[in-house]
């Protein structure tokens, strides 16, 4: 199986990630490579009862969710001294 669902879900995540970067590139320090890896938590037991381990989490993920996580990651890296502001 795939980590983040089928092509529709993966492409949506890529679009959301690109849009976050496009709108916040002035806040994200330059000179670094950023790699976004989207994963999902798959429950060990099937709660749907249909034999499927897939959920609609990816499709329900909104721009604000991705934005908050990406900007939170950048802030955490700043606080830990792993990112320096570009001049």
PDB file of C-alpha atoms in Angstrom:
ATOM      1  CA  UNK A   1       0.000   0.000   0.000  1.00  0.00           C
ATOM      2  CA  UNK A   2       0.952   3.611  -0.253  1.00  0.00           C
ATOM      3  CA  UNK A   3       1.726   5.840   2.680  1.00  0.00           C
ATOM      4  CA  UNK A   4      -0.525   8.727   1.682  1.00  0.00           C
ATOM      5  CA  UNK A   5      -3.162   7.097  -0.477  1.00  0.00           C
ATOM      6  CA  UNK A   6      -3.521   7.133  -4.220  1.00  0.00           C
ATOM      7  CA  UNK A   7      -2.417   9.639  -6.818  1.00  0.00           C
ATOM      8  CA  UNK A   8      -5.275  12.050  -6.081  1.00  0.00           C
ATOM      9  CA  UNK A   9      -4.306  12.306  -2.413  1.00  0.00           C
ATOM     10  CA  UNK A  10      -0.556  12.566  -3.113  1.00  0.00           C
ATOM     11  CA  UNK A  11      -1.058  15.284  -5.730  1.00  0.00           C
ATOM     12  CA  UNK A  12      -3.308  17.247  -3.370  1.00  0.00           C
ATOM     13  CA  UNK A  13      -0.638  17.119  -0.653  1.00  0.00           C
ATOM     14  CA  UNK A  14       1.982  18.338  -3.136  1.00  0.00           C
ATOM     15  CA  UNK A  15      -0.256  21.230  -4.203  1.00  0.00           C
ATOM     16  CA  UNK A  16      -0.921  22.198  -0.579  1.00  0.00           C
ATOM     17  CA  UNK A  17       2.796  22.086   0.247  1.00  0.00           C
ATOM     18  CA  UNK A  18       3.716  24.199  -2.779  1.00  0.00           C
ATOM     19  CA  UNK A  19       1.041  26.766  -1.954  1.00  0.00           C
ATOM     20  CA  UNK A  20       2.280  27.107   1.631  1.00  0.00           C
ATOM     21  CA  UNK A  21       5.793  27.716   0.337  1.00  0.00           C
ATOM     22  CA  UNK A  22       4.605  30.164  -2.337  1.00  0.00           C
ATOM     23  CA  UNK A  23       2.660  32.285   0.127  1.00  0.00           C
ATOM     24  CA  UNK A  24       5.260  32.171   2.918  1.00  0.00           C
ATOM     25  CA  UNK A  25       8.568  32.050   1.056  1.00  0.00           C
ATOM     26  CA  UNK A  26       9.483  35.449   2.505  1.00  0.00           C
ATOM     27  CA  UNK A  27       9.239  33.920   6.013  1.00  0.00           C
ATOM     28  CA  UNK A  28      11.182  30.752   5.202  1.00  0.00           C
ATOM     29  CA  UNK A  29      14.979  31.193   5.226  1.00  0.00           C
ATOM     30  CA  UNK A  30      16.622  30.756   1.832  1.00  0.00           C
ATOM     31  CA  UNK A  31      19.714  28.673   1.208  1.00  0.00           C
ATOM     32  CA  UNK A  32      18.242  25.446   2.543  1.00  0.00           C
ATOM     33  CA  UNK A  33      16.581  22.477   0.904  1.00  0.00           C
ATOM     34  CA  UNK A  34      13.185  21.705   2.401  1.00  0.00           C
ATOM     35  CA  UNK A  35      11.684  18.275   1.933  1.00  0.00           C
ATOM     36  CA  UNK A  36       8.113  17.700   3.035  1.00  0.00           C
ATOM     37  CA  UNK A  37       7.320  14.094   3.818  1.00  0.00           C
ATOM     38  CA  UNK A  38       3.658  13.445   4.413  1.00  0.00           C
ATOM     39  CA  UNK A  39       2.740  10.357   6.394  1.00  0.00           C
ATOM     40  CA  UNK A  40      -0.434   9.263   8.011  1.00  0.00           C
ATOM     41  CA  UNK A  41      -1.174   7.247  11.073  1.00  0.00           C
ATOM     42  CA  UNK A  42      -2.952   4.083  10.066  1.00  0.00           C
ATOM     43  CA  UNK A  43      -4.861   2.521  12.945  1.00  0.00           C
ATOM     44  CA  UNK A  44      -3.826  -1.037  13.808  1.00  0.00           C
ATOM     45  CA  UNK A  45      -7.456  -2.085  13.945  1.00  0.00           C
ATOM     46  CA  UNK A  46      -9.938  -1.378  11.196  1.00  0.00           C
ATOM     47  CA  UNK A  47     -12.657   0.954  12.481  1.00  0.00           C
ATOM     48  CA  UNK A  48     -14.631   0.997   9.210  1.00  0.00           C
ATOM     49  CA  UNK A  49     -15.360  -2.712   9.228  1.00  0.00           C
ATOM     50  CA  UNK A  50     -14.933  -3.034   5.454  1.00  0.00           C
ATOM     51  CA  UNK A  51     -11.442  -4.547   5.408  1.00  0.00           C
ATOM     52  CA  UNK A  52      -9.880  -1.232   4.379  1.00  0.00           C
ATOM     53  CA  UNK A  53      -7.053   0.454   6.266  1.00  0.00           C
ATOM     54  CA  UNK A  54      -7.376   3.650   4.194  1.00  0.00           C
ATOM     55  CA  UNK A  55      -8.987   6.749   5.588  1.00  0.00           C
ATOM     56  CA  UNK A  56     -10.141  10.039   4.148  1.00  0.00           C
ATOM     57  CA  UNK A  57      -7.661  11.958   6.326  1.00  0.00           C
ATOM     58  CA  UNK A  58      -5.671  13.163   3.323  1.00  0.00           C
ATOM     59  CA  UNK A  59      -8.719  14.466   1.506  1.00  0.00           C
ATOM     60  CA  UNK A  60     -10.002  16.249   4.617  1.00  0.00           C
ATOM     61  CA  UNK A  61      -6.620  17.883   5.280  1.00  0.00           C
ATOM     62  CA  UNK A  62      -6.986  21.602   4.695  1.00  0.00           C
ATOM     63  CA  UNK A  63      -4.511  24.287   3.640  1.00  0.00           C
ATOM     64  CA  UNK A  64      -4.473  25.745   7.174  1.00  0.00           C
ATOM     65  CA  UNK A  65      -3.451  22.330   8.583  1.00  0.00           C
ATOM     66  CA  UNK A  66      -0.475  22.038   6.226  1.00  0.00           C
ATOM     67  CA  UNK A  67       0.412  25.716   6.682  1.00  0.00           C
ATOM     68  CA  UNK A  68       0.464  25.370  10.468  1.00  0.00           C
ATOM     69  CA  UNK A  69       2.620  22.267  10.365  1.00  0.00           C
ATOM     70  CA  UNK A  70       5.131  23.666   7.863  1.00  0.00           C
ATOM     71  CA  UNK A  71       5.490  27.027   9.620  1.00  0.00           C
ATOM     72  CA  UNK A  72       5.664  25.250  12.974  1.00  0.00           C
ATOM     73  CA  UNK A  73       8.496  23.081  11.654  1.00  0.00           C
ATOM     74  CA  UNK A  74      10.381  26.152  10.403  1.00  0.00           C
ATOM     75  CA  UNK A  75       9.946  27.862  13.784  1.00  0.00           C
ATOM     76  CA  UNK A  76      11.133  24.771  15.662  1.00  0.00           C
ATOM     77  CA  UNK A  77      14.248  24.601  13.479  1.00  0.00           C
ATOM     78  CA  UNK A  78      14.887  28.312  14.123  1.00  0.00           C
ATOM     79  CA  UNK A  79      14.581  27.861  17.890  1.00  0.00           C
ATOM     80  CA  UNK A  80      16.988  24.937  17.826  1.00  0.00           C
ATOM     81  CA  UNK A  81      19.508  27.055  15.909  1.00  0.00           C
ATOM     82  CA  UNK A  82      19.368  24.890  12.812  1.00  0.00           C
ATOM     83  CA  UNK A  83      18.146  27.708  10.559  1.00  0.00           C
ATOM     84  CA  UNK A  84      19.725  31.102  10.206  1.00  0.00           C
ATOM     85  CA  UNK A  85      17.915  34.053   8.708  1.00  0.00           C
ATOM     86  CA  UNK A  86      19.164  35.065   5.293  1.00  0.00           C
ATOM     87  CA  UNK A  87      20.334  38.634   4.873  1.00  0.00           C
TER      88      UNK A  87
END
